[in-house]
PDB file of C-alpha atoms in Angstrom:
ATOM      1  CA  UNK A   1      -3.338  38.292  26.705  1.00 45.00           C
ATOM      2  CA  UNK A   2      -4.518  41.025  24.379  1.00 47.00           C
ATOM      3  CA  UNK A   3      -6.782  43.671  25.812  1.00 45.00           C
ATOM      4  CA  UNK A   4      -9.718  42.597  23.621  1.00 44.00           C
ATOM      5  CA  UNK A   5      -9.473  39.060  25.015  1.00 60.00           C
ATOM      6  CA  UNK A   6      -9.480  40.156  28.631  1.00 72.00           C
ATOM      7  CA  UNK A   7     -12.516  39.508  30.792  1.00 79.00           C
ATOM      8  CA  UNK A   8     -12.425  41.392  34.113  1.00 78.00           C
ATOM      9  CA  UNK A   9     -15.494  39.577  35.481  1.00 83.00           C
ATOM     10  CA  UNK A  10     -13.884  36.202  34.813  1.00 87.00           C
ATOM     11  CA  UNK A  11     -10.635  37.490  36.296  1.00 82.00           C
ATOM     12  CA  UNK A  12     -12.440  38.481  39.489  1.00 83.00           C
ATOM     13  CA  UNK A  13     -14.087  35.046  39.607  1.00 90.00           C
ATOM     14  CA  UNK A  14     -10.792  33.183  39.263  1.00 87.00           C
ATOM     15  CA  UNK A  15      -9.188  35.372  41.919  1.00 83.00           C
ATOM     16  CA  UNK A  16     -12.088  34.631  44.280  1.00 87.00           C
ATOM     17  CA  UNK A  17     -11.477  30.934  43.699  1.00 89.00           C
ATOM     18  CA  UNK A  18      -7.760  31.499  44.295  1.00 86.00           C
ATOM     19  CA  UNK A  19      -8.424  33.148  47.651  1.00 84.00           C
ATOM     20  CA  UNK A  20     -10.693  30.305  48.769  1.00 87.00           C
ATOM     21  CA  UNK A  21      -8.127  27.681  47.731  1.00 89.00           C
ATOM     22  CA  UNK A  22      -5.267  29.398  49.558  1.00 85.00           C
ATOM     23  CA  UNK A  23      -7.355  29.814  52.705  1.00 86.00           C
ATOM     24  CA  UNK A  24      -8.193  26.107  52.411  1.00 89.00           C
ATOM     25  CA  UNK A  25      -4.427  25.472  52.366  1.00 89.00           C
ATOM     26  CA  UNK A  26      -4.068  27.271  55.701  1.00 87.00           C
ATOM     27  CA  UNK A  27      -7.047  25.323  57.069  1.00 87.00           C
ATOM     28  CA  UNK A  28      -5.429  21.982  56.239  1.00 90.00           C
ATOM     29  CA  UNK A  29      -2.118  23.019  57.796  1.00 88.00           C
ATOM     30  CA  UNK A  30      -3.970  24.268  60.882  1.00 86.00           C
ATOM     31  CA  UNK A  31      -5.990  21.049  61.112  1.00 86.00           C
ATOM     32  CA  UNK A  32      -2.923  18.801  60.883  1.00 85.00           C
ATOM     33  CA  UNK A  33      -1.317  21.068  63.500  1.00 80.00           C
ATOM     34  CA  UNK A  34       1.508  19.655  65.573  1.00 78.00           C
ATOM     35  CA  UNK A  35       0.896  16.127  64.305  1.00 88.00           C
ATOM     36  CA  UNK A  36       3.898  16.517  62.030  1.00 90.00           C
ATOM     37  CA  UNK A  37       7.006  18.704  62.460  1.00 92.00           C
ATOM     38  CA  UNK A  38       6.828  21.795  60.245  1.00 92.00           C
ATOM     39  CA  UNK A  39       9.779  20.809  58.048  1.00 93.00           C
ATOM     40  CA  UNK A  40       8.418  17.290  57.519  1.00 94.00           C
ATOM     41  CA  UNK A  41       4.916  18.531  56.661  1.00 93.00           C
ATOM     42  CA  UNK A  42       6.347  21.023  54.172  1.00 93.00           C
ATOM     43  CA  UNK A  43       8.579  18.346  52.630  1.00 95.00           C
ATOM     44  CA  UNK A  44       5.667  15.929  52.160  1.00 94.00           C
ATOM     45  CA  UNK A  45       3.573  18.677  50.587  1.00 92.00           C
ATOM     46  CA  UNK A  46       6.250  19.423  47.978  1.00 93.00           C
ATOM     47  CA  UNK A  47       7.260  15.793  47.461  1.00 95.00           C
ATOM     48  CA  UNK A  48       3.688  14.708  46.765  1.00 93.00           C
ATOM     49  CA  UNK A  49       3.196  17.773  44.586  1.00 90.00           C
ATOM     50  CA  UNK A  50       5.965  16.677  42.209  1.00 92.00           C
ATOM     51  CA  UNK A  51       3.381  14.593  40.332  1.00 91.00           C
ATOM     52  CA  UNK A  52       1.939  17.858  38.981  1.00 87.00           C
ATOM     53  CA  UNK A  53       5.260  18.644  37.290  1.00 86.00           C
ATOM     54  CA  UNK A  54       4.919  15.877  34.693  1.00 88.00           C
ATOM     55  CA  UNK A  55       3.198  18.134  32.102  1.00 87.00           C
ATOM     56  CA  UNK A  56       6.095  20.593  32.478  1.00 84.00           C
ATOM     57  CA  UNK A  57       8.797  18.087  31.467  1.00 88.00           C
ATOM     58  CA  UNK A  58       8.820  19.057  27.737  1.00 88.00           C
ATOM     59  CA  UNK A  59       9.382  22.734  28.618  1.00 84.00           C
ATOM     60  CA  UNK A  60      12.133  21.733  31.020  1.00 85.00           C
ATOM     61  CA  UNK A  61      13.894  19.611  28.394  1.00 86.00           C
ATOM     62  CA  UNK A  62      13.711  22.442  25.870  1.00 86.00           C
ATOM     63  CA  UNK A  63      15.118  25.033  28.284  1.00 83.00           C
ATOM     64  CA  UNK A  64      18.720  26.136  27.912  1.00 83.00           C
ATOM     65  CA  UNK A  65      19.821  26.896  31.440  1.00 84.00           C
ATOM     66  CA  UNK A  66      23.127  28.636  32.135  1.00 87.00           C
ATOM     67  CA  UNK A  67      25.253  28.068  35.246  1.00 89.00           C
ATOM     68  CA  UNK A  68      24.195  31.536  36.448  1.00 90.00           C
ATOM     69  CA  UNK A  69      20.493  30.644  36.217  1.00 89.00           C
ATOM     70  CA  UNK A  70      21.136  27.388  38.072  1.00 91.00           C
ATOM     71  CA  UNK A  71      22.727  29.402  40.886  1.00 92.00           C
ATOM     72  CA  UNK A  72      19.706  31.704  41.059  1.00 90.00           C
ATOM     73  CA  UNK A  73      17.387  28.685  41.157  1.00 91.00           C
ATOM     74  CA  UNK A  74      19.512  27.127  43.909  1.00 94.00           C
ATOM     75  CA  UNK A  75      19.413  30.342  45.955  1.00 94.00           C
ATOM     76  CA  UNK A  76      15.652  30.554  45.543  1.00 91.00           C
ATOM     77  CA  UNK A  77      15.295  26.916  46.595  1.00 93.00           C
ATOM     78  CA  UNK A  78      17.193  27.575  49.825  1.00 95.00           C
ATOM     79  CA  UNK A  79      15.342  30.731  50.869  1.00 94.00           C
ATOM     80  CA  UNK A  80      11.948  29.338  49.847  1.00 92.00           C
ATOM     81  CA  UNK A  81      12.600  26.109  51.779  1.00 95.00           C
ATOM     82  CA  UNK A  82      13.353  28.078  54.930  1.00 95.00           C
ATOM     83  CA  UNK A  83      10.351  30.354  54.346  1.00 93.00           C
ATOM     84  CA  UNK A  84       7.941  27.441  53.848  1.00 93.00           C
ATOM     85  CA  UNK A  85       9.192  25.728  57.000  1.00 94.00           C
ATOM     86  CA  UNK A  86       8.712  28.889  59.055  1.00 94.00           C
ATOM     87  CA  UNK A  87       5.253  29.417  57.520  1.00 92.00           C
ATOM     88  CA  UNK A  88       4.159  25.882  58.450  1.00 92.00           C
ATOM     89  CA  UNK A  89       5.497  26.435  61.956  1.00 92.00           C
ATOM     90  CA  UNK A  90       3.722  29.788  62.310  1.00 91.00           C
ATOM     91  CA  UNK A  91       0.415  28.211  61.297  1.00 87.00           C
ATOM     92  CA  UNK A  92       0.566  25.951  64.361  1.00 87.00           C
ATOM     93  CA  UNK A  93       1.336  28.822  66.753  1.00 88.00           C
ATOM     94  CA  UNK A  94      -0.770  31.843  65.730  1.00 86.00           C
ATOM     95  CA  UNK A  95      -4.211  32.456  64.257  1.00 87.00           C
ATOM     96  CA  UNK A  96      -5.059  32.056  60.580  1.00 86.00           C
ATOM     97  CA  UNK A  97      -5.979  35.747  60.415  1.00 85.00           C
ATOM     98  CA  UNK A  98      -2.553  36.765  61.794  1.00 87.00           C
ATOM     99  CA  UNK A  99      -0.708  34.546  59.301  1.00 86.00           C
ATOM    100  CA  UNK A 100      -2.789  35.885  56.408  1.00 83.00           C
ATOM    101  CA  UNK A 101      -2.379  39.526  57.429  1.00 84.00           C
ATOM    102  CA  UNK A 102       1.376  39.272  57.966  1.00 84.00           C
ATOM    103  CA  UNK A 103       1.763  37.405  54.689  1.00 82.00           C
ATOM    104  CA  UNK A 104       0.545  40.547  52.920  1.00 80.00           C
ATOM    105  CA  UNK A 105       3.847  42.176  53.915  1.00 82.00           C
ATOM    106  CA  UNK A 106       5.642  40.192  51.198  1.00 79.00           C
ATOM    107  CA  UNK A 107       5.183  42.872  48.468  1.00 76.00           C
ATOM    108  CA  UNK A 108       6.437  45.508  50.909  1.00 81.00           C
ATOM    109  CA  UNK A 109       9.615  43.561  51.613  1.00 83.00           C
ATOM    110  CA  UNK A 110      10.017  42.913  47.875  1.00 78.00           C
ATOM    111  CA  UNK A 111       9.791  46.653  47.166  1.00 79.00           C
ATOM    112  CA  UNK A 112      12.404  47.435  49.819  1.00 82.00           C
ATOM    113  CA  UNK A 113      14.734  44.664  48.631  1.00 79.00           C
ATOM    114  CA  UNK A 114      14.368  45.721  44.985  1.00 75.00           C
ATOM    115  CA  UNK A 115      15.466  49.224  45.952  1.00 79.00           C
ATOM    116  CA  UNK A 116      18.431  47.970  47.987  1.00 79.00           C
ATOM    117  CA  UNK A 117      19.699  45.152  45.756  1.00 74.00           C
ATOM    118  CA  UNK A 118      18.357  45.925  42.279  1.00 69.00           C
ATOM    119  CA  UNK A 119      18.679  49.698  42.390  1.00 75.00           C
ATOM    120  CA  UNK A 120      14.986  50.394  41.756  1.00 73.00           C
ATOM    121  CA  UNK A 121      13.919  53.922  42.715  1.00 76.00           C
ATOM    122  CA  UNK A 122      11.431  54.523  45.501  1.00 75.00           C
ATOM    123  CA  UNK A 123       9.081  57.428  44.908  1.00 78.00           C
ATOM    124  CA  UNK A 124       7.925  59.403  47.941  1.00 81.00           C
ATOM    125  CA  UNK A 125       4.384  58.007  47.655  1.00 81.00           C
ATOM    126  CA  UNK A 126       5.689  54.456  47.687  1.00 79.00           C
ATOM    127  CA  UNK A 127       7.817  55.207  50.758  1.00 84.00           C
ATOM    128  CA  UNK A 128       4.682  56.470  52.521  1.00 87.00           C
ATOM    129  CA  UNK A 129       2.853  53.280  51.525  1.00 84.00           C
ATOM    130  CA  UNK A 130       5.694  51.160  52.926  1.00 84.00           C
ATOM    131  CA  UNK A 131       5.586  53.092  56.205  1.00 88.00           C
ATOM    132  CA  UNK A 132       1.801  52.610  56.374  1.00 88.00           C
ATOM    133  CA  UNK A 133       2.178  48.863  55.811  1.00 84.00           C
ATOM    134  CA  UNK A 134       4.825  48.571  58.529  1.00 85.00           C
ATOM    135  CA  UNK A 135       2.543  50.508  60.907  1.00 90.00           C
ATOM    136  CA  UNK A 136      -0.140  47.951  60.051  1.00 86.00           C
ATOM    137  CA  UNK A 137       2.265  45.172  61.041  1.00 84.00           C
ATOM    138  CA  UNK A 138       2.925  46.911  64.357  1.00 88.00           C
ATOM    139  CA  UNK A 139      -0.832  47.158  64.974  1.00 88.00           C
ATOM    140  CA  UNK A 140      -1.097  43.407  64.441  1.00 84.00           C
ATOM    141  CA  UNK A 141       1.879  42.525  66.627  1.00 81.00           C
ATOM    142  CA  UNK A 142       1.422  45.257  69.264  1.00 82.00           C
ATOM    143  CA  UNK A 143       4.905  44.746  70.769  1.00 75.00           C
ATOM    144  CA  UNK A 144       5.012  45.873  74.393  1.00 66.00           C
ATOM    145  CA  UNK A 145       1.243  45.539  74.730  1.00 71.00           C
ATOM    146  CA  UNK A 146       1.023  41.786  74.452  1.00 73.00           C
ATOM    147  CA  UNK A 147       3.356  38.817  74.529  1.00 75.00           C
ATOM    148  CA  UNK A 148       4.663  37.797  71.134  1.00 78.00           C
ATOM    149  CA  UNK A 149       5.311  34.108  70.626  1.00 84.00           C
ATOM    150  CA  UNK A 150       7.619  32.187  68.315  1.00 88.00           C
ATOM    151  CA  UNK A 151       4.888  32.013  65.646  1.00 88.00           C
ATOM    152  CA  UNK A 152       4.903  35.790  65.164  1.00 88.00           C
ATOM    153  CA  UNK A 153       8.686  35.840  64.826  1.00 90.00           C
ATOM    154  CA  UNK A 154       8.598  32.894  62.411  1.00 92.00           C
ATOM    155  CA  UNK A 155       6.021  34.644  60.225  1.00 89.00           C
ATOM    156  CA  UNK A 156       8.042  37.870  60.097  1.00 87.00           C
ATOM    157  CA  UNK A 157      11.115  35.982  58.883  1.00 91.00           C
ATOM    158  CA  UNK A 158       9.005  33.857  56.513  1.00 91.00           C
ATOM    159  CA  UNK A 159       7.707  36.997  54.787  1.00 86.00           C
ATOM    160  CA  UNK A 160      11.277  38.270  54.324  1.00 88.00           C
ATOM    161  CA  UNK A 161      12.425  34.935  52.896  1.00 91.00           C
ATOM    162  CA  UNK A 162       9.451  34.763  50.524  1.00 87.00           C
ATOM    163  CA  UNK A 163      10.364  38.250  49.326  1.00 84.00           C
ATOM    164  CA  UNK A 164      13.838  36.957  48.487  1.00 86.00           C
ATOM    165  CA  UNK A 165      12.242  34.055  46.640  1.00 85.00           C
ATOM    166  CA  UNK A 166      10.017  36.413  44.647  1.00 80.00           C
ATOM    167  CA  UNK A 167      12.938  38.625  43.644  1.00 80.00           C
ATOM    168  CA  UNK A 168      14.815  35.542  42.450  1.00 84.00           C
ATOM    169  CA  UNK A 169      11.759  34.550  40.425  1.00 79.00           C
ATOM    170  CA  UNK A 170      11.726  38.005  38.834  1.00 76.00           C
ATOM    171  CA  UNK A 171      15.309  37.494  37.680  1.00 78.00           C
ATOM    172  CA  UNK A 172      14.674  34.041  36.202  1.00 80.00           C
ATOM    173  CA  UNK A 173      11.285  34.915  34.660  1.00 72.00           C
ATOM    174  CA  UNK A 174      13.033  37.240  32.201  1.00 73.00           C
ATOM    175  CA  UNK A 175      15.137  34.376  30.836  1.00 80.00           C
ATOM    176  CA  UNK A 176      13.072  31.170  31.043  1.00 81.00           C
ATOM    177  CA  UNK A 177       9.418  30.166  30.715  1.00 79.00           C
ATOM    178  CA  UNK A 178       7.002  30.174  33.696  1.00 75.00           C
ATOM    179  CA  UNK A 179       6.778  26.371  33.496  1.00 79.00           C
ATOM    180  CA  UNK A 180      10.537  26.088  34.028  1.00 84.00           C
ATOM    181  CA  UNK A 181      10.400  28.531  36.960  1.00 82.00           C
ATOM    182  CA  UNK A 182       7.656  26.498  38.657  1.00 82.00           C
ATOM    183  CA  UNK A 183       9.401  23.204  37.897  1.00 87.00           C
ATOM    184  CA  UNK A 184      12.730  24.320  39.317  1.00 89.00           C
ATOM    185  CA  UNK A 185      11.121  25.851  42.402  1.00 88.00           C
ATOM    186  CA  UNK A 186       9.281  22.623  43.221  1.00 89.00           C
ATOM    187  CA  UNK A 187      12.353  20.455  42.701  1.00 92.00           C
ATOM    188  CA  UNK A 188      14.823  22.667  44.568  1.00 94.00           C
ATOM    189  CA  UNK A 189      12.444  23.217  47.496  1.00 93.00           C
ATOM    190  CA  UNK A 190      11.820  19.475  47.780  1.00 95.00           C
ATOM    191  CA  UNK A 191      15.579  18.900  47.856  1.00 96.00           C
ATOM    192  CA  UNK A 192      16.121  21.804  50.277  1.00 95.00           C
ATOM    193  CA  UNK A 193      13.468  20.538  52.687  1.00 96.00           C
ATOM    194  CA  UNK A 194      14.709  16.938  52.646  1.00 96.00           C
ATOM    195  CA  UNK A 195      17.584  17.312  55.183  1.00 96.00           C
ATOM    196  CA  UNK A 196      15.439  19.470  57.492  1.00 95.00           C
ATOM    197  CA  UNK A 197      12.637  16.913  57.334  1.00 96.00           C
ATOM    198  CA  UNK A 198      15.056  14.033  57.950  1.00 96.00           C
ATOM    199  CA  UNK A 199      16.404  15.753  61.081  1.00 96.00           C
ATOM    200  CA  UNK A 200      12.947  15.801  62.710  1.00 95.00           C
ATOM    201  CA  UNK A 201      11.342  12.854  60.919  1.00 95.00           C
ATOM    202  CA  UNK A 202       8.566  10.885  62.551  1.00 95.00           C
ATOM    203  CA  UNK A 203       6.669   8.165  60.656  1.00 94.00           C
ATOM    204  CA  UNK A 204       3.547   9.831  59.212  1.00 94.00           C
ATOM    205  CA  UNK A 205       0.203   8.075  59.266  1.00 94.00           C
ATOM    206  CA  UNK A 206      -1.654   7.349  56.048  1.00 94.00           C
ATOM    207  CA  UNK A 207      -4.198   9.978  57.056  1.00 94.00           C
ATOM    208  CA  UNK A 208      -1.445  12.603  57.406  1.00 93.00           C
ATOM    209  CA  UNK A 209       0.014  11.649  54.023  1.00 94.00           C
ATOM    210  CA  UNK A 210      -3.468  11.976  52.558  1.00 95.00           C
ATOM    211  CA  UNK A 211      -3.902  15.461  54.031  1.00 94.00           C
ATOM    212  CA  UNK A 212      -0.518  16.534  52.640  1.00 94.00           C
ATOM    213  CA  UNK A 213      -1.577  15.341  49.197  1.00 94.00           C
ATOM    214  CA  UNK A 214      -4.812  17.335  49.540  1.00 94.00           C
ATOM    215  CA  UNK A 215      -2.623  20.286  50.501  1.00 92.00           C
ATOM    216  CA  UNK A 216      -0.533  19.830  47.348  1.00 91.00           C
ATOM    217  CA  UNK A 217      -3.700  19.732  45.216  1.00 91.00           C
ATOM    218  CA  UNK A 218      -5.125  22.886  46.821  1.00 92.00           C
ATOM    219  CA  UNK A 219      -1.848  24.827  46.530  1.00 87.00           C
ATOM    220  CA  UNK A 220      -1.294  23.777  42.915  1.00 84.00           C
ATOM    221  CA  UNK A 221      -4.898  24.633  42.070  1.00 86.00           C
ATOM    222  CA  UNK A 222      -4.518  28.032  43.740  1.00 84.00           C
ATOM    223  CA  UNK A 223      -1.442  28.910  41.707  1.00 78.00           C
ATOM    224  CA  UNK A 224      -3.172  27.761  38.515  1.00 81.00           C
ATOM    225  CA  UNK A 225      -6.360  29.776  39.106  1.00 84.00           C
ATOM    226  CA  UNK A 226      -4.240  32.805  40.025  1.00 78.00           C
ATOM    227  CA  UNK A 227      -2.512  32.490  36.646  1.00 73.00           C
ATOM    228  CA  UNK A 228      -5.929  32.343  34.967  1.00 81.00           C
ATOM    229  CA  UNK A 229      -7.007  35.467  36.873  1.00 81.00           C
ATOM    230  CA  UNK A 230      -3.911  37.394  35.791  1.00 71.00           C
ATOM    231  CA  UNK A 231      -4.537  36.340  32.177  1.00 73.00           C
ATOM    232  CA  UNK A 232      -8.155  37.554  32.280  1.00 81.00           C
ATOM    233  CA  UNK A 233      -7.728  40.920  33.992  1.00 75.00           C
ATOM    234  CA  UNK A 234      -5.036  43.433  35.025  1.00 71.00           C
ATOM    235  CA  UNK A 235      -3.515  43.288  38.491  1.00 62.00           C
ATOM    236  CA  UNK A 236      -5.374  46.418  39.569  1.00 64.00           C
ATOM    237  CA  UNK A 237      -8.632  44.481  39.129  1.00 70.00           C
ATOM    238  CA  UNK A 238      -7.601  41.146  40.624  1.00 72.00           C
ATOM    239  CA  UNK A 239      -5.394  42.288  43.519  1.00 67.00           C
ATOM    240  CA  UNK A 240      -8.189  43.775  45.686  1.00 70.00           C
ATOM    241  CA  UNK A 241     -10.149  40.530  45.271  1.00 74.00           C
ATOM    242  CA  UNK A 242      -7.100  38.538  46.355  1.00 72.00           C
ATOM    243  CA  UNK A 243      -7.067  40.517  49.589  1.00 75.00           C
ATOM    244  CA  UNK A 244     -10.511  39.120  50.439  1.00 77.00           C
ATOM    245  CA  UNK A 245      -8.470  36.207  51.804  1.00 78.00           C
ATOM    246  CA  UNK A 246      -8.365  38.184  55.038  1.00 79.00           C
ATOM    247  CA  UNK A 247     -12.167  37.980  55.281  1.00 81.00           C
ATOM    248  CA  UNK A 248     -12.189  34.241  54.583  1.00 83.00           C
ATOM    249  CA  UNK A 249      -9.319  33.712  57.047  1.00 84.00           C
ATOM    250  CA  UNK A 250     -11.094  35.553  59.865  1.00 85.00           C
ATOM    251  CA  UNK A 251     -14.345  33.658  59.234  1.00 85.00           C
ATOM    252  CA  UNK A 252     -12.561  30.304  58.969  1.00 85.00           C
ATOM    253  CA  UNK A 253     -10.580  30.833  62.158  1.00 85.00           C
ATOM    254  CA  UNK A 254     -13.699  31.892  64.022  1.00 86.00           C
ATOM    255  CA  UNK A 255     -16.084  29.204  62.726  1.00 83.00           C
ATOM    256  CA  UNK A 256     -13.784  26.183  62.358  1.00 80.00           C
ATOM    257  CA  UNK A 257     -11.046  26.717  64.948  1.00 84.00           C
ATOM    258  CA  UNK A 258     -12.741  28.891  67.596  1.00 86.00           C
ATOM    259  CA  UNK A 259     -10.213  31.690  67.079  1.00 84.00           C
ATOM    260  CA  UNK A 260     -11.549  34.991  68.436  1.00 85.00           C
ATOM    261  CA  UNK A 261     -11.879  37.871  65.986  1.00 83.00           C
ATOM    262  CA  UNK A 262      -9.062  40.259  66.949  1.00 86.00           C
ATOM    263  CA  UNK A 263      -9.984  43.804  65.915  1.00 89.00           C
ATOM    264  CA  UNK A 264      -6.314  44.834  65.973  1.00 86.00           C
ATOM    265  CA  UNK A 265      -5.355  42.042  63.547  1.00 86.00           C
ATOM    266  CA  UNK A 266      -8.198  43.005  61.209  1.00 87.00           C
ATOM    267  CA  UNK A 267      -7.364  46.731  61.410  1.00 90.00           C
ATOM    268  CA  UNK A 268      -3.641  46.152  60.851  1.00 88.00           C
ATOM    269  CA  UNK A 269      -4.364  43.764  57.994  1.00 86.00           C
ATOM    270  CA  UNK A 270      -6.648  46.275  56.298  1.00 88.00           C
ATOM    271  CA  UNK A 271      -3.979  48.979  56.592  1.00 89.00           C
ATOM    272  CA  UNK A 272      -1.428  46.666  54.964  1.00 84.00           C
ATOM    273  CA  UNK A 273      -3.962  45.790  52.252  1.00 83.00           C
ATOM    274  CA  UNK A 274      -4.596  49.487  51.554  1.00 86.00           C
ATOM    275  CA  UNK A 275      -0.861  50.221  51.336  1.00 84.00           C
ATOM    276  CA  UNK A 276      -0.113  47.289  49.022  1.00 79.00           C
ATOM    277  CA  UNK A 277      -3.152  48.081  46.863  1.00 79.00           C
ATOM    278  CA  UNK A 278      -1.907  51.655  46.476  1.00 81.00           C
ATOM    279  CA  UNK A 279       1.564  50.468  45.455  1.00 76.00           C
ATOM    280  CA  UNK A 280       0.011  48.073  42.928  1.00 72.00           C
ATOM    281  CA  UNK A 281      -2.174  50.815  41.475  1.00 74.00           C
ATOM    282  CA  UNK A 282       0.736  53.278  41.211  1.00 69.00           C
ATOM    283  CA  UNK A 283       2.912  50.673  39.489  1.00 68.00           C
ATOM    284  CA  UNK A 284       0.109  50.022  36.998  1.00 65.00           C
ATOM    285  CA  UNK A 285      -0.285  53.751  36.291  1.00 68.00           C
ATOM    286  CA  UNK A 286       3.448  54.235  35.757  1.00 64.00           C
ATOM    287  CA  UNK A 287       3.709  51.213  33.447  1.00 62.00           C
ATOM    288  CA  UNK A 288       0.730  52.439  31.435  1.00 61.00           C
ATOM    289  CA  UNK A 289       2.347  55.852  31.013  1.00 54.00           C
ATOM    290  CA  UNK A 290       5.590  54.221  29.937  1.00 48.00           C
ATOM    291  CA  UNK A 291       3.947  51.977  27.324  1.00 42.00           C
ATOM    292  CA  UNK A 292       1.281  54.338  25.932  1.00 37.00           C
ATOM    293  CA  UNK A 293       2.624  56.032  22.779  1.00 37.00           C
ATOM    294  CA  UNK A 294       2.413  59.775  22.386  1.00 36.00           C
ATOM    295  CA  UNK A 295      -0.552  61.142  20.460  1.00 33.00           C
ATOM    296  CA  UNK A 296       1.644  62.049  17.501  1.00 32.00           C
ATOM    297  CA  UNK A 297       3.040  58.551  17.366  1.00 36.00           C
ATOM    298  CA  UNK A 298      -0.418  57.040  16.823  1.00 33.00           C
ATOM    299  CA  UNK A 299      -1.195  59.164  13.773  1.00 37.00           C
ATOM    300  CA  UNK A 300      -0.649  57.588  10.371  1.00 36.00           C
TER     301      UNK A 300
END
């Protein structure tokens, strides 16, 4: 969107809506709890969500996909399937605030992976931000000071897998439309989750199927409103609002699920938020410098 069409206030609004929708997603998963195995719940969420792909069929038919792109999509489907399963599992084992805070590590892992696998350079300031974010994770986990359960481990691996999924999306986004990227992710993840769901399958109740469809609606709505937010305002405006999810997560866990407010989780989450916000701001500054023409170039 052109700068004159941007509306920062509207962008902030849509990002607020996005945060509420994504926290609602965690609430539904938490509410369903152990009623369904994690892989089965994730599979039903993506299977029922396929109905939202119908408007994307024309873009998919028009796309010219190469064997290389298909391989990237397949890789993303595998890692995202594993990540989603671990995320669903973590939601049944640890607090909503812990899941939300640790999920903020995704951009940190993406930055590290981009440097290792894509050859992107890491400036000293960004390295310091990464270290700060990892310290925030240690504050949340407090290894040696409390017992870590399988949910914490699952969430750590989920964040790494989601980072791999994001990097794959970056590769494909340069060659195909966003609609095709979303379509292929939904289809490949549904296929990837199918064998894992079948291995632990238990007949779901109609109520559970209904909740998974609600989950699909909330998640799809969240991704859509996030797209609207990005179209209305730059990332430096919308990203801090997105991090308000931590506030909603803490309040939701406390009010709806009787989860105590853990000051260490909040403090660690805020440190991660600060580090990621700094990296986002620096990336915006560098891109602006790279795209702004020299003064002499603007003179006619």
